[in-house]
CSV table of C-alpha atoms in Angstrom, one decimal:
chain,number,residue,atom,x,y,z
A,154,UNK,CA,19.3,2.5,-20.1
A,155,UNK,CA,16.6,3.0,-17.4
A,156,UNK,CA,13.9,5.3,-18.9
A,157,UNK,CA,12.5,8.0,-16.5
A,158,UNK,CA,11.9,10.5,-19.3
A,159,UNK,CA,8.1,10.6,-19.0
A,160,UNK,CA,5.5,11.2,-16.3
A,161,UNK,CA,4.5,14.2,-14.1
A,162,UNK,CA,7.3,13.5,-11.7
A,163,UNK,CA,10.1,13.3,-14.3
A,164,UNK,CA,13.2,15.0,-12.9
A,165,UNK,CA,12.3,14.2,-9.2
A,166,UNK,CA,15.1,12.1,-7.7
A,167,UNK,CA,14.2,9.7,-5.0
A,168,UNK,CA,16.5,7.6,-2.8
A,169,UNK,CA,14.6,4.7,-1.2
A,170,UNK,CA,16.5,3.1,1.7
A,171,UNK,CA,13.4,1.8,3.4
A,172,UNK,CA,12.7,-1.9,3.8
A,173,UNK,CA,9.8,-4.4,3.3
A,174,UNK,CA,6.6,-2.6,2.4
A,175,UNK,CA,5.3,0.8,3.6
A,176,UNK,CA,8.3,3.0,2.8
A,177,UNK,CA,9.3,1.1,-0.4
A,178,UNK,CA,5.7,1.1,-1.7
A,179,UNK,CA,5.6,4.9,-1.1
A,180,UNK,CA,8.6,5.2,-3.3
A,181,UNK,CA,7.0,2.8,-5.9
A,182,UNK,CA,4.0,5.2,-6.2
A,183,UNK,CA,6.4,8.1,-6.9
A,184,UNK,CA,8.3,5.9,-9.5
A,185,UNK,CA,5.0,4.9,-11.2
A,186,UNK,CA,4.5,8.6,-12.1
A,187,UNK,CA,8.0,9.3,-13.4
A,188,UNK,CA,10.3,9.8,-10.4
A,189,UNK,CA,13.8,8.5,-10.8
A,190,UNK,CA,14.0,6.0,-7.8
A,191,UNK,CA,17.2,4.5,-6.6
A,192,UNK,CA,16.7,1.6,-4.2
A,193,UNK,CA,19.4,1.3,-1.6
A,194,UNK,CA,19.6,-2.1,0.0
A,195,UNK,CA,21.9,-3.9,2.3
A,196,UNK,CA,24.2,-6.3,0.4
A,197,UNK,CA,22.1,-9.1,1.8
A,198,UNK,CA,19.0,-7.7,0.1
A,199,UNK,CA,15.7,-6.3,1.3
A,200,UNK,CA,13.8,-8.8,3.3
A,201,UNK,CA,11.0,-8.6,0.8
A,202,UNK,CA,13.1,-10.5,-1.7
A,203,UNK,CA,12.6,-13.6,0.4
A,204,UNK,CA,8.9,-13.3,0.8
A,205,UNK,CA,6.6,-16.0,-0.7
A,206,UNK,CA,5.3,-16.3,-3.3
A,207,UNK,CA,8.4,-17.1,-5.3
A,208,UNK,CA,9.1,-18.6,-8.7
A,209,UNK,CA,12.6,-19.8,-9.6
A,210,UNK,CA,13.9,-18.0,-6.5
A,211,UNK,CA,12.3,-14.7,-7.5
A,212,UNK,CA,9.9,-13.1,-5.1
A,213,UNK,CA,6.7,-11.9,-6.8
A,214,UNK,CA,6.3,-9.4,-3.9
A,215,UNK,CA,9.6,-7.8,-4.8
A,216,UNK,CA,8.7,-7.7,-8.4
A,217,UNK,CA,5.8,-5.5,-7.6
A,218,UNK,CA,7.2,-3.3,-4.8
A,219,UNK,CA,10.6,-3.0,-6.5
A,220,UNK,CA,9.2,-1.9,-9.9
A,221,UNK,CA,10.3,1.3,-11.6
A,222,UNK,CA,13.5,1.4,-9.5
A,223,UNK,CA,17.2,0.9,-9.9
A,224,UNK,CA,19.0,-1.1,-7.3
A,225,UNK,CA,22.2,-0.3,-5.4
A,226,UNK,CA,23.5,-2.6,-2.6
A,227,UNK,CA,25.1,-0.6,0.2
A,228,UNK,CA,25.9,-1.3,3.9
A,229,UNK,CA,24.9,2.0,5.5
A,230,UNK,CA,26.3,0.9,8.9
A,231,UNK,CA,29.8,1.1,7.3
A,232,UNK,CA,31.1,4.7,7.3
A,233,UNK,CA,32.0,4.3,3.6
A,234,UNK,CA,28.5,3.2,2.8
A,235,UNK,CA,27.1,6.1,4.7
A,236,UNK,CA,29.3,8.4,2.8
A,237,UNK,CA,28.1,7.0,-0.5
A,238,UNK,CA,24.5,7.6,0.6
A,239,UNK,CA,25.3,11.2,1.6
A,240,UNK,CA,26.7,11.8,-1.9
A,241,UNK,CA,23.5,10.4,-3.4
A,242,UNK,CA,21.3,12.5,-1.2
A,243,UNK,CA,23.3,15.7,-2.0
A,244,UNK,CA,21.5,15.7,-5.4
A,245,UNK,CA,18.3,14.0,-4.4
A,246,UNK,CA,14.8,15.5,-3.9
A,247,UNK,CA,13.4,12.8,-1.6
A,248,UNK,CA,14.9,10.3,0.9
A,249,UNK,CA,12.7,7.5,2.2
A,250,UNK,CA,13.9,5.5,5.2
A,251,UNK,CA,12.3,3.1,7.6
A,252,UNK,CA,14.9,2.3,10.2
A,253,UNK,CA,14.1,2.3,13.9
A,254,UNK,CA,14.2,5.9,15.2
A,255,UNK,CA,17.8,6.9,16.2
A,256,UNK,CA,19.4,4.5,13.7
A,257,UNK,CA,20.2,7.1,11.1
A,258,UNK,CA,21.7,9.4,13.7
A,259,UNK,CA,23.9,6.5,15.0
A,260,UNK,CA,25.2,6.0,11.5
A,261,UNK,CA,26.1,9.7,11.1
A,262,UNK,CA,23.1,10.4,8.8
A,263,UNK,CA,21.1,12.8,11.0
A,264,UNK,CA,18.4,14.4,8.9
A,265,UNK,CA,19.4,17.8,10.2
A,266,UNK,CA,22.9,17.3,8.8
A,267,UNK,CA,21.4,16.0,5.5
A,268,UNK,CA,19.3,19.1,5.2
A,269,UNK,CA,22.2,21.4,5.8
A,270,UNK,CA,24.0,19.7,2.9
A,271,UNK,CA,20.9,19.7,0.7
A,272,UNK,CA,18.4,22.3,2.0
A,273,UNK,CA,15.6,21.2,-0.5
A,274,UNK,CA,15.7,17.6,0.6
A,275,UNK,CA,12.4,15.9,1.8
A,276,UNK,CA,13.3,13.2,4.3
A,277,UNK,CA,10.5,10.8,4.8
A,278,UNK,CA,10.9,8.8,8.0
A,279,UNK,CA,8.6,5.7,8.1
A,280,UNK,CA,8.3,3.9,11.4
A,281,UNK,CA,5.7,1.9,13.3
A,282,UNK,CA,4.9,4.5,15.9
A,283,UNK,CA,6.6,7.7,14.7
A,284,UNK,CA,9.7,9.6,15.7
A,285,UNK,CA,8.2,11.0,18.9
A,286,UNK,CA,6.1,9.6,21.8
A,287,UNK,CA,6.7,6.9,24.4
A,288,UNK,CA,6.4,4.1,21.7
A,289,UNK,CA,8.9,5.6,19.3
A,290,UNK,CA,11.5,2.9,19.9
A,291,UNK,CA,9.2,-0.1,19.5
A,292,UNK,CA,9.6,-2.2,16.4
A,293,UNK,CA,6.7,-1.3,14.1
A,294,UNK,CA,5.5,-3.8,11.6
A,295,UNK,CA,2.1,-3.3,10.0
A,296,UNK,CA,0.6,-6.1,12.1
A,297,UNK,CA,1.1,-4.0,15.2
A,298,UNK,CA,-0.4,-1.0,13.5
A,299,UNK,CA,-3.4,-3.0,12.5
A,300,UNK,CA,-3.8,-4.0,16.2
A,301,UNK,CA,-3.1,-0.6,17.9
A,302,UNK,CA,-5.1,1.5,15.4
A,303,UNK,CA,-8.4,-0.1,16.4
A,304,UNK,CA,-8.8,-1.9,13.1
A,305,UNK,CA,-8.4,-5.5,14.4
A,306,UNK,CA,-10.7,-4.9,17.4
A,307,UNK,CA,-13.6,-4.1,15.1
A,308,UNK,CA,-12.8,-6.6,12.3
A,309,UNK,CA,-14.2,-10.1,12.4
A,310,UNK,CA,-17.3,-12.0,13.4
A,311,UNK,CA,-19.4,-10.8,16.4
A,312,UNK,CA,-18.7,-14.0,18.3
A,313,UNK,CA,-15.1,-14.4,17.2
A,314,UNK,CA,-11.7,-13.0,17.9
A,315,UNK,CA,-10.2,-9.9,16.4
A,316,UNK,CA,-9.1,-10.6,12.8
A,317,UNK,CA,-5.9,-9.3,11.1
A,318,UNK,CA,-5.9,-8.9,7.3
A,319,UNK,CA,-3.9,-11.4,5.2
A,320,UNK,CA,-2.2,-8.6,3.4
A,321,UNK,CA,-0.1,-5.7,4.6
A,322,UNK,CA,-3.0,-3.4,4.9
A,323,UNK,CA,-1.6,-0.8,7.4
A,324,UNK,CA,1.6,-0.6,5.3
A,325,UNK,CA,-0.3,0.0,2.1
A,326,UNK,CA,-2.5,2.7,3.6
A,327,UNK,CA,0.6,4.3,5.1
A,328,UNK,CA,2.3,4.2,1.7
A,329,UNK,CA,-0.6,6.0,0.1
A,330,UNK,CA,-0.8,8.6,2.8
A,331,UNK,CA,3.0,9.0,2.8
A,332,UNK,CA,3.0,9.6,-1.0
A,333,UNK,CA,0.5,12.4,-0.4
A,334,UNK,CA,2.6,13.9,2.5
A,335,UNK,CA,5.7,13.6,0.3
A,336,UNK,CA,4.1,15.5,-2.6
A,337,UNK,CA,2.9,18.2,-0.1
A,338,UNK,CA,6.5,18.6,1.1
A,339,UNK,CA,7.8,18.7,-2.4
A,340,UNK,CA,5.3,21.4,-3.3
A,341,UNK,CA,6.6,23.4,-0.3
A,342,UNK,CA,10.2,22.9,-1.4
A,343,UNK,CA,9.3,23.9,-4.9
A,344,UNK,CA,7.8,27.2,-3.7
A,345,UNK,CA,10.4,28.1,-1.0
A,346,UNK,CA,13.5,26.0,-1.6
A,347,UNK,CA,13.0,24.6,1.9
A,348,UNK,CA,13.0,20.9,2.5
A,349,UNK,CA,11.7,19.2,5.7
A,350,UNK,CA,11.3,15.9,7.6
A,351,UNK,CA,8.0,13.9,7.1
A,352,UNK,CA,7.4,11.8,10.2
A,353,UNK,CA,5.1,9.0,9.0
A,354,UNK,CA,4.0,6.4,11.4
A,355,UNK,CA,2.4,3.2,10.0
A,356,UNK,CA,-0.5,3.2,12.6
A,357,UNK,CA,-1.8,6.7,12.1
A,358,UNK,CA,-3.0,6.6,8.5
A,359,UNK,CA,-5.0,3.4,9.2
A,360,UNK,CA,-6.3,4.9,12.4
A,361,UNK,CA,-7.4,8.0,10.4
A,362,UNK,CA,-9.5,6.1,7.8
A,363,UNK,CA,-11.5,4.1,10.4
A,364,UNK,CA,-13.9,7.0,10.5
A,365,UNK,CA,-15.8,8.7,13.3
A,366,UNK,CA,-15.4,6.0,16.0
A,367,UNK,CA,-13.0,8.2,18.1
A,368,UNK,CA,-15.5,11.0,18.0
A,369,UNK,CA,-18.4,8.6,18.7
A,370,UNK,CA,-16.5,7.3,21.8
A,371,UNK,CA,-15.8,10.9,22.9
A,372,UNK,CA,-19.3,12.3,22.4
A,373,UNK,CA,-21.5,9.3,22.8
A,374,UNK,CA,-19.5,6.9,24.9
A,375,UNK,CA,-19.8,4.3,22.1
A,376,UNK,CA,-17.2,1.5,21.6
A,377,UNK,CA,-17.7,-0.2,18.2
A,378,UNK,CA,-17.8,-4.0,18.3
A,379,UNK,CA,-17.1,-6.7,15.8
A,380,UNK,CA,-20.1,-7.3,13.5
A,381,UNK,CA,-18.7,-9.2,10.5
A,382,UNK,CA,-19.7,-7.3,7.4
A,383,UNK,CA,-22.4,-5.3,9.1
A,384,UNK,CA,-22.2,-1.7,10.2
A,385,UNK,CA,-24.4,0.6,12.3
A,386,UNK,CA,-24.7,3.2,9.5
A,387,UNK,CA,-25.3,1.0,6.4
A,388,UNK,CA,-28.2,-1.4,6.3
A,389,UNK,CA,-28.5,-3.7,4.4
A,390,UNK,CA,-24.8,-4.5,4.1
A,391,UNK,CA,-23.5,-8.1,3.9
A,392,UNK,CA,-22.0,-10.8,1.8
A,393,UNK,CA,-24.5,-13.4,0.6
A,394,UNK,CA,-23.9,-16.9,-0.9
A,395,UNK,CA,-25.5,-17.8,-4.1
A,396,UNK,CA,-26.9,-21.3,-5.1
A,397,UNK,CA,-23.8,-22.1,-7.1
A,398,UNK,CA,-21.5,-21.4,-4.2
A,399,UNK,CA,-20.4,-17.9,-5.2
A,400,UNK,CA,-20.6,-14.8,-3.1
A,401,UNK,CA,-22.1,-11.3,-3.8
A,402,UNK,CA,-21.5,-8.2,-1.7
A,403,UNK,CA,-24.3,-5.8,-1.1
A,404,UNK,CA,-24.5,-2.2,0.2
A,405,UNK,CA,-27.6,-0.1,0.9
A,406,UNK,CA,-25.9,3.0,2.2
A,407,UNK,CA,-29.0,5.1,1.6
A,408,UNK,CA,-32.7,4.4,2.1
A,409,UNK,CA,-33.1,4.7,-1.7
A,410,UNK,CA,-30.5,2.1,-2.5
A,411,UNK,CA,-31.7,-0.2,0.2
A,412,UNK,CA,-35.2,0.1,-1.1
A,413,UNK,CA,-34.2,-1.0,-4.6
A,414,UNK,CA,-32.5,-4.0,-3.2
A,415,UNK,CA,-35.5,-5.1,-1.3
A,416,UNK,CA,-37.9,-4.5,-4.2
A,417,UNK,CA,-35.5,-6.7,-6.3
A,418,UNK,CA,-35.9,-9.6,-3.9
A,419,UNK,CA,-39.7,-9.2,-3.8
A,420,UNK,CA,-40.0,-7.6,-0.4
A,421,UNK,CA,-42.0,-4.5,-1.0
A,422,UNK,CA,-43.5,-4.9,2.4
A,423,UNK,CA,-40.1,-4.1,4.0
A,424,UNK,CA,-39.2,-1.4,1.5
A,425,UNK,CA,-42.5,0.4,2.2
A,426,UNK,CA,-42.3,0.0,6.0
A,427,UNK,CA,-42.7,3.3,7.9
A,428,UNK,CA,-39.4,2.7,9.7
A,429,UNK,CA,-37.3,2.1,6.6
A,430,UNK,CA,-36.4,5.8,5.8
A,431,UNK,CA,-34.6,6.0,9.2
A,432,UNK,CA,-31.3,4.3,9.6
A,433,UNK,CA,-32.1,3.5,13.2
A,434,UNK,CA,-35.2,1.7,12.0
A,435,UNK,CA,-33.3,-0.3,9.5
A,436,UNK,CA,-30.7,-1.3,12.1
A,437,UNK,CA,-33.5,-2.4,14.4
A,438,UNK,CA,-34.9,-4.6,11.7
A,439,UNK,CA,-31.5,-5.7,10.3
A,440,UNK,CA,-32.0,-9.5,10.9
A,441,UNK,CA,-35.3,-9.4,9.1
A,442,UNK,CA,-33.8,-7.5,6.1
A,443,UNK,CA,-30.8,-9.8,6.0
A,444,UNK,CA,-32.8,-13.0,6.1
A,445,UNK,CA,-35.1,-11.8,3.3
A,446,UNK,CA,-32.1,-11.0,1.0
A,447,UNK,CA,-30.1,-14.1,2.0
A,448,UNK,CA,-32.9,-16.5,1.3
A,449,UNK,CA,-33.6,-14.9,-2.1
A,450,UNK,CA,-30.0,-15.0,-3.1
A,451,UNK,CA,-29.5,-18.6,-1.9
A,452,UNK,CA,-32.2,-19.8,-4.3
A,453,UNK,CA,-30.4,-18.4,-7.4
A,454,UNK,CA,-27.1,-18.7,-9.2
A,455,UNK,CA,-24.6,-15.9,-9.2
A,456,UNK,CA,-25.2,-14.7,-12.7
A,457,UNK,CA,-29.0,-14.5,-12.2
A,458,UNK,CA,-28.5,-12.6,-8.9
A,459,UNK,CA,-26.2,-10.0,-10.4
A,460,UNK,CA,-28.5,-9.6,-13.5
A,461,UNK,CA,-31.6,-9.1,-11.4
A,462,UNK,CA,-29.9,-6.5,-9.2
A,463,UNK,CA,-28.3,-4.7,-12.1
A,464,UNK,CA,-31.7,-4.4,-13.9
A,465,UNK,CA,-33.0,-2.3,-11.1
A,466,UNK,CA,-29.8,-0.4,-10.3
A,467,UNK,CA,-29.2,-2.1,-7.0
A,468,UNK,CA,-25.7,-1.8,-5.5
A,469,UNK,CA,-24.5,-5.4,-5.5
A,470,UNK,CA,-21.3,-6.8,-6.9
A,471,UNK,CA,-19.5,-10.1,-7.1
A,472,UNK,CA,-16.9,-11.1,-4.6
A,473,UNK,CA,-13.9,-11.7,-6.8
A,474,UNK,CA,-11.0,-14.1,-6.4
A,475,UNK,CA,-7.6,-13.5,-8.0
A,476,UNK,CA,-8.7,-15.8,-10.9
A,477,UNK,CA,-11.8,-13.7,-11.4
A,478,UNK,CA,-9.8,-10.5,-11.6
A,479,UNK,CA,-7.4,-12.1,-14.1
A,480,UNK,CA,-10.3,-12.9,-16.4
A,481,UNK,CA,-12.3,-9.7,-16.0
A,482,UNK,CA,-12.6,-7.5,-19.1
A,483,UNK,CA,-13.0,-4.3,-17.0
A,484,UNK,CA,-9.7,-4.8,-15.2
A,485,UNK,CA,-8.0,-5.4,-18.5
A,486,UNK,CA,-9.6,-2.5,-20.3
A,487,UNK,CA,-8.5,0.0,-17.7
A,488,UNK,CA,-5.1,-1.5,-17.1
A,489,UNK,CA,-5.9,-2.4,-13.6
A,490,UNK,CA,-3.9,-5.5,-14.3
A,491,UNK,CA,-0.8,-4.8,-16.5
A,492,UNK,CA,2.0,-6.9,-17.9
A,493,UNK,CA,5.7,-6.0,-17.3
A,494,UNK,CA,8.9,-7.7,-18.3
A,495,UNK,CA,10.7,-9.3,-15.4
A,496,UNK,CA,14.5,-9.7,-15.7
A,497,UNK,CA,14.4,-13.4,-14.8
A,498,UNK,CA,10.8,-14.5,-15.3
A,499,UNK,CA,9.8,-12.8,-18.5
A,500,UNK,CA,6.3,-11.3,-18.9
A,501,UNK,CA,4.7,-10.8,-15.5
A,502,UNK,CA,1.2,-9.6,-14.6
A,503,UNK,CA,0.7,-7.3,-11.6
A,504,UNK,CA,-1.4,-4.4,-10.5
A,505,UNK,CA,-1.4,-1.3,-12.7
A,506,UNK,CA,-1.5,2.3,-11.6
A,507,UNK,CA,-3.6,3.6,-8.8
A,508,UNK,CA,-4.9,6.6,-10.7
A,509,UNK,CA,-5.3,7.6,-14.4
A,510,UNK,CA,-4.1,11.1,-15.2
A,511,UNK,CA,-5.4,12.5,-18.5
A,512,UNK,CA,-2.5,14.7,-19.4
A,513,UNK,CA,0.4,13.2,-17.4
A,514,UNK,CA,-0.2,9.5,-17.1
A,515,UNK,CA,2.1,7.2,-15.2
A,516,UNK,CA,3.6,4.0,-16.4
A,517,UNK,CA,4.9,0.7,-15.2
A,518,UNK,CA,8.3,0.5,-16.9
A,519,UNK,CA,10.1,-2.4,-15.2
A,520,UNK,CA,9.7,-5.1,-12.5
A,521,UNK,CA,11.8,-5.1,-9.4
A,522,UNK,CA,15.5,-5.2,-10.3
A,523,UNK,CA,18.1,-7.8,-9.3
A,524,UNK,CA,20.0,-7.0,-6.1
A,525,UNK,CA,22.8,-4.6,-6.9
A,526,UNK,CA,21.8,-4.6,-10.6
A,527,UNK,CA,22.6,-0.9,-11.0
A,528,UNK,CA,25.7,-0.6,-8.7
A,529,UNK,CA,28.0,0.4,-11.5
A,530,UNK,CA,25.5,2.7,-13.2
A,531,UNK,CA,24.8,4.7,-10.1
A,532,UNK,CA,28.1,4.6,-8.2
A,533,UNK,CA,30.3,5.0,-11.2
A,534,UNK,CA,28.3,6.9,-13.8
A,535,UNK,CA,26.4,9.1,-11.4
A,536,UNK,CA,28.8,9.5,-8.4
A,537,UNK,CA,32.1,9.1,-10.2
A,538,UNK,CA,33.5,6.0,-8.5
A,539,UNK,CA,36.4,4.4,-10.4
A,540,UNK,CA,36.3,0.7,-11.3
A,541,UNK,CA,39.0,0.1,-8.7
A,542,UNK,CA,37.0,1.9,-6.0
A,543,UNK,CA,34.0,-0.2,-6.9
A,544,UNK,CA,35.9,-3.4,-6.8
A,545,UNK,CA,37.4,-2.4,-3.3
A,546,UNK,CA,33.9,-1.6,-1.9
A,547,UNK,CA,32.7,-5.0,-3.2
A,548,UNK,CA,35.7,-6.8,-1.7
A,549,UNK,CA,35.2,-5.2,1.7
A,550,UNK,CA,31.4,-6.0,1.7
A,551,UNK,CA,30.3,-2.4,1.6
A,552,UNK,CA,28.4,-3.1,-1.6
A,553,UNK,CA,27.2,-6.5,-2.9
A,554,UNK,CA,27.9,-8.1,-6.3
A,555,UNK,CA,26.9,-6.2,-9.3
A,556,UNK,CA,25.8,-9.2,-11.5
A,557,UNK,CA,23.0,-11.7,-11.6
A,558,UNK,CA,24.9,-13.7,-9.0
A,559,UNK,CA,23.3,-11.3,-6.5
A,560,UNK,CA,19.7,-12.8,-6.8
A,561,UNK,CA,18.3,-14.1,-3.5
A,562,UNK,CA,17.5,-17.9,-3.6
């Protein structure tokens, strides 16, 4: 039996019909802290199941994003599938979807109707550009959000092209912001009995965390440019290569931290310069500062560099690879990397929880389920479908197979 008996969100029922990353990861975050999450997928399976990397046909992305969920396969475009979803939502607290705006309405699942049936329901609608505005109908993957938000324009080398992240950055940021918005809406529903629609675009959370550049453009006429790892408000700040080919990242966000860094590399003359206390002065002398640090770091191995900076309380850290993270005792001690049992692969390491609550901690209870693994449990035990009805739905393609045959190869 799937255990949802512990965690601060125990008793909160979530139906996750979103696809790929932003919406599903939002639901994963709720599941990590005890919510009962039912994943509703098309009988073909969520597209994330086919993402590399895979082992023995099992996507490691799906194992992460599908964790702490039960899986039901359901064709929502079929009226019978839509009716099954309505029955699930009649007793749910949260519904997460990421279809293109207008799709739910076309399937007879208008959020206004869902709220009339279940007035406390929080409907979280995830889309690239939101439910309103001239771009609402555009397809909206995270890549487009990373471009339109202003992130890509300021990311990359000064003399190079805009650079997109390797990972679904915009989706992940949207998931975190969406989890906050969902909890805010749940709090309102708890106080008033009134549900609502959360309109979550993928581009707006990433746009929000880029800082004051919109205000700087408005008030100062500034347009930030690509600077690699540099910024106009933090000097020194850069990645430096050590003698043994490793990298260290450095941040001197205040004059005091920057001064400690320069004293550690033997450049008291720069640390004591009259312009150093002013960020404008440090920006004006940025090349000189960077050259001093880079040359000192390049003459020493990684461990020596880190030890020297640590001894004076300078803000420098190693640039970690996945292998470094796997071997790091701090990640292990805090559970930043955890091990969970995968239904096909056995013990599997993945990221742990995003936050540690002292009285109501979350937990990673299971990896992503097989496609349709919980069809019988949800549709029969929870909704009361008979075995014959279940078999007919499967025969008609409204649901997918309920056994391990359903894994995506």
